[in-house]
Coordinates of C-alpha atoms and ligand atoms in Angstrom, one line a residue:
M1 CA 47.9 -77.5 -3.1
E2 CA 50.4 -74.9 -3.1
E3 CA 51.6 -73.3 0.3
R4 CA 50.2 -69.9 -0.7
D5 CA 46.7 -71.9 -1.4
K6 CA 46.9 -74.1 1.6
R7 CA 47.7 -70.6 4.0
R8 CA 44.1 -69.5 2.5
V9 CA 42.2 -72.7 3.7
G10 CA 39.5 -72.0 5.8
E11 CA 38.9 -68.5 5.0
Q12 CA 39.5 -67.7 1.0
I13 CA 39.6 -71.8 0.1
E14 CA 37.2 -74.4 1.7
P15 CA 38.5 -77.9 1.0
G16 CA 36.9 -79.7 -2.0
G17 CA 34.7 -76.5 -3.2
R18 CA 32.2 -76.9 -0.5
P19 CA 29.8 -74.0 0.0
K20 CA 30.4 -72.7 3.6
A21 CA 27.8 -73.1 6.6
P22 CA 24.8 -70.4 6.4
G23 CA 24.3 -67.2 8.2
R24 CA 26.2 -66.5 11.0
L25 CA 27.5 -70.4 11.5
E26 CA 30.1 -69.5 8.8
L27 CA 31.9 -67.4 11.5
L28 CA 31.8 -70.4 13.9
Q29 CA 33.2 -72.6 11.3
R30 CA 35.9 -70.1 10.3
F31 CA 36.8 -69.6 14.2
I32 CA 37.2 -73.8 14.4
N33 CA 39.3 -73.7 11.2
S34 CA 41.4 -70.9 12.2
H35 CA 43.8 -73.4 12.7
N36 CA 44.2 -76.6 10.7
H37 CA 46.2 -79.5 12.6
D38 CA 48.2 -80.4 9.1
F39 CA 49.6 -77.1 8.9
P40 CA 52.8 -76.1 10.7
P41 CA 51.8 -74.6 13.9
G42 CA 53.0 -71.1 13.4
W43 CA 50.1 -70.9 10.6
D44 CA 47.3 -70.5 13.4
R45 CA 45.5 -67.1 13.2
I46 CA 44.9 -66.8 16.6
G47 CA 48.0 -68.2 17.8
T48 CA 49.7 -65.5 19.4
P49 CA 48.5 -62.0 20.9
E50 CA 48.7 -60.1 18.2
K51 CA 47.1 -62.2 15.5
A52 CA 44.2 -63.2 18.0
A53 CA 43.5 -59.5 18.1
A54 CA 43.7 -58.8 14.3
W55 CA 41.7 -62.0 13.1
L56 CA 38.9 -61.1 15.9
R57 CA 38.6 -57.8 15.0
E58 CA 38.4 -58.6 11.2
K59 CA 35.7 -60.6 12.3
G60 CA 34.1 -57.9 14.2
L61 CA 34.1 -60.2 17.4
V62 CA 35.9 -57.8 19.4
A63 CA 36.3 -54.0 19.1
P64 CA 39.2 -52.2 17.4
G65 CA 40.6 -51.1 20.8
D66 CA 40.3 -54.6 22.5
R67 CA 43.6 -56.0 23.4
I68 CA 44.1 -60.2 23.8
S69 CA 46.2 -61.8 26.1
E70 CA 48.4 -64.9 26.3
A71 CA 45.9 -66.1 28.6
G72 CA 43.1 -65.1 26.6
V73 CA 44.7 -66.8 23.3
A74 CA 44.8 -70.1 25.5
R75 CA 41.2 -69.8 26.5
L76 CA 40.4 -69.2 22.6
R77 CA 42.5 -72.1 21.7
E78 CA 41.2 -74.7 24.2
L79 CA 37.3 -73.6 23.1
R80 CA 38.2 -74.0 19.4
E81 CA 39.5 -77.6 20.2
A82 CA 36.4 -78.6 21.9
L83 CA 33.9 -76.6 19.3
R84 CA 36.0 -79.3 16.9
A85 CA 35.7 -82.2 19.2
L86 CA 31.5 -81.1 19.2
A87 CA 31.7 -81.0 15.6
L88 CA 33.4 -84.3 15.4
A89 CA 31.3 -86.0 17.6
N90 CA 28.2 -84.8 14.8
H91 CA 29.3 -87.7 12.8
G92 CA 26.5 -90.5 13.4
G93 CA 25.4 -88.8 16.7
G94 CA 27.9 -89.2 18.7
R95 CA 28.9 -87.2 21.6
P96 CA 31.8 -85.0 22.6
G97 CA 34.4 -86.5 25.6
P98 CA 33.6 -85.2 28.8
A99 CA 36.9 -82.9 29.1
E100 CA 35.8 -81.3 25.9
A101 CA 31.9 -80.5 27.0
D102 CA 33.6 -78.8 30.7
V103 CA 35.4 -76.7 28.3
I104 CA 32.4 -75.2 26.5
R105 CA 30.2 -75.2 29.9
R106 CA 33.3 -73.0 31.5
A107 CA 33.3 -70.9 28.6
A108 CA 30.0 -70.5 28.7
G109 CA 30.2 -69.4 32.7
A110 CA 31.8 -65.9 31.6
A111 CA 30.3 -65.6 28.6
R112 CA 27.3 -63.1 28.9
L113 CA 24.5 -62.6 26.1
A114 CA 21.8 -60.3 25.9
V115 CA 18.6 -60.0 23.7
A116 CA 18.8 -57.3 21.3
V117 CA 15.6 -55.8 19.9
D118 CA 14.9 -53.7 16.8
D119 CA 12.4 -51.5 15.7
A120 CA 10.7 -54.3 14.2
G121 CA 10.8 -56.4 17.1
R122 CA 13.1 -58.5 15.8
T123 CA 15.5 -60.1 18.3
A124 CA 19.3 -60.8 18.4
L125 CA 21.9 -62.7 21.1
E126 CA 24.6 -59.9 21.6
P127 CA 27.5 -60.3 23.8
A128 CA 26.9 -58.4 27.0
G129 CA 30.7 -57.7 27.5
G130 CA 33.7 -56.9 25.4
G131 CA 37.3 -58.2 24.5
V132 CA 37.7 -62.5 24.7
D133 CA 34.6 -62.7 26.8
G134 CA 32.6 -60.6 24.2
A135 CA 33.7 -62.9 21.4
V136 CA 33.4 -66.3 23.3
A137 CA 30.1 -64.8 24.0
T138 CA 29.0 -64.4 20.4
L139 CA 30.6 -67.8 19.1
L140 CA 28.5 -69.9 21.7
G141 CA 25.4 -67.6 20.7
I142 CA 25.7 -68.6 17.1
L143 CA 25.9 -72.3 18.5
H144 CA 23.1 -72.0 20.3
E145 CA 21.5 -70.7 17.2
A146 CA 22.4 -73.1 15.0
Q147 CA 21.5 -75.9 17.4
L148 CA 17.9 -74.4 17.6
T149 CA 17.9 -74.3 13.3
G150 CA 19.4 -77.8 13.1
H151 CA 22.1 -76.4 11.3
W152 CA 24.8 -77.5 13.9
S153 CA 24.3 -81.5 13.3
R154 CA 25.6 -80.9 9.9
M155 CA 28.7 -79.0 10.7
K156 CA 31.2 -82.1 10.7
G157 CA 34.8 -82.3 12.1
C158 CA 37.1 -84.4 9.0
R159 CA 37.3 -87.6 10.2
Q160 CA 41.4 -87.2 9.1
C161 CA 42.4 -83.3 9.8
G162 CA 39.5 -82.1 11.9
Y163 CA 38.5 -79.5 9.3
A164 CA 35.2 -78.3 10.1
F165 CA 33.1 -78.8 6.8
Y166 CA 29.6 -78.3 6.5
D167 CA 27.8 -81.1 5.3
R168 CA 24.8 -80.6 2.6
S169 CA 24.5 -84.0 1.3
K170 CA 21.1 -85.4 1.5
N171 CA 21.5 -88.1 3.6
R172 CA 24.4 -86.3 6.0
S173 CA 27.2 -89.0 5.1
A174 CA 30.2 -86.9 4.1
T175 CA 32.9 -87.8 6.7
W176 CA 35.8 -85.7 4.9
C177 CA 36.6 -82.2 4.3
A178 CA 37.5 -83.4 0.6
M179 CA 37.5 -87.0 -0.9
A180 CA 40.3 -85.8 -2.9
I181 CA 42.5 -84.8 0.2
C182 CA 41.4 -86.7 3.1
G183 CA 39.2 -89.5 2.0
N184 CA 42.3 -90.8 -0.5
R185 CA 44.7 -90.2 2.5
T186 CA 42.6 -92.6 4.8
K187 CA 42.0 -94.8 2.1
N188 CA 45.5 -95.1 1.1
R189 CA 46.4 -95.6 4.8
A190 CA 43.9 -98.8 4.8
Y191 CA 45.2 -100.0 2.0
Y192 CA 48.9 -100.1 3.5
R193 CA 47.8 -101.5 6.5
R194 CA 45.8 -104.2 5.2
R195 CA 49.0 -105.2 2.8
R196 CA 51.4 -105.3 5.5
A197 CA 49.1 -107.4 7.6
S198 CA 48.7 -109.8 4.7
A199 CA 52.9 -109.9 3.9
Ligands
LIG201 ZN1 40.5 -83.5 6.3

């Protein structure tokens, strides 16, 4: 893949051409994929206060005037990696580590959500605050909804690169973001390991 395309992975491009997660879960998927650890650290879409503000604004997660501090960036990135661990744990009903569960719990403590009701009586979870707190509240609201609908269990972290992909396979058996990228890498590594071991 060329660099120009690599930089679009997670936004315009999905590895393996998979469809994105359904409904609002797509936004949470994009958040987890705002950085791919196979790519240079400088490519992190929320890696600096300016980048984070621009990305969150584009996604409607913060208001146009909201500023993001360095501490805010650190909180968002910590939450992102904890959510990635949660997605990785979706392989075969595993659990995230206690530290990751703790990060999400702490984030939830500051995340205020309100039940909004429209004229038709339809309800929606909406953030009660702004800035990073509001963005975190929205993301955790989506996590909660996806767990209720059962969609969350199909959100998986690639076993090789950690990319969050939506597993639409019937038997929920997908392991890698894309067989052509990470599946083959894993297999090649195992092949060389076996060859070395037998040499
Ligand atoms: Zn991968």
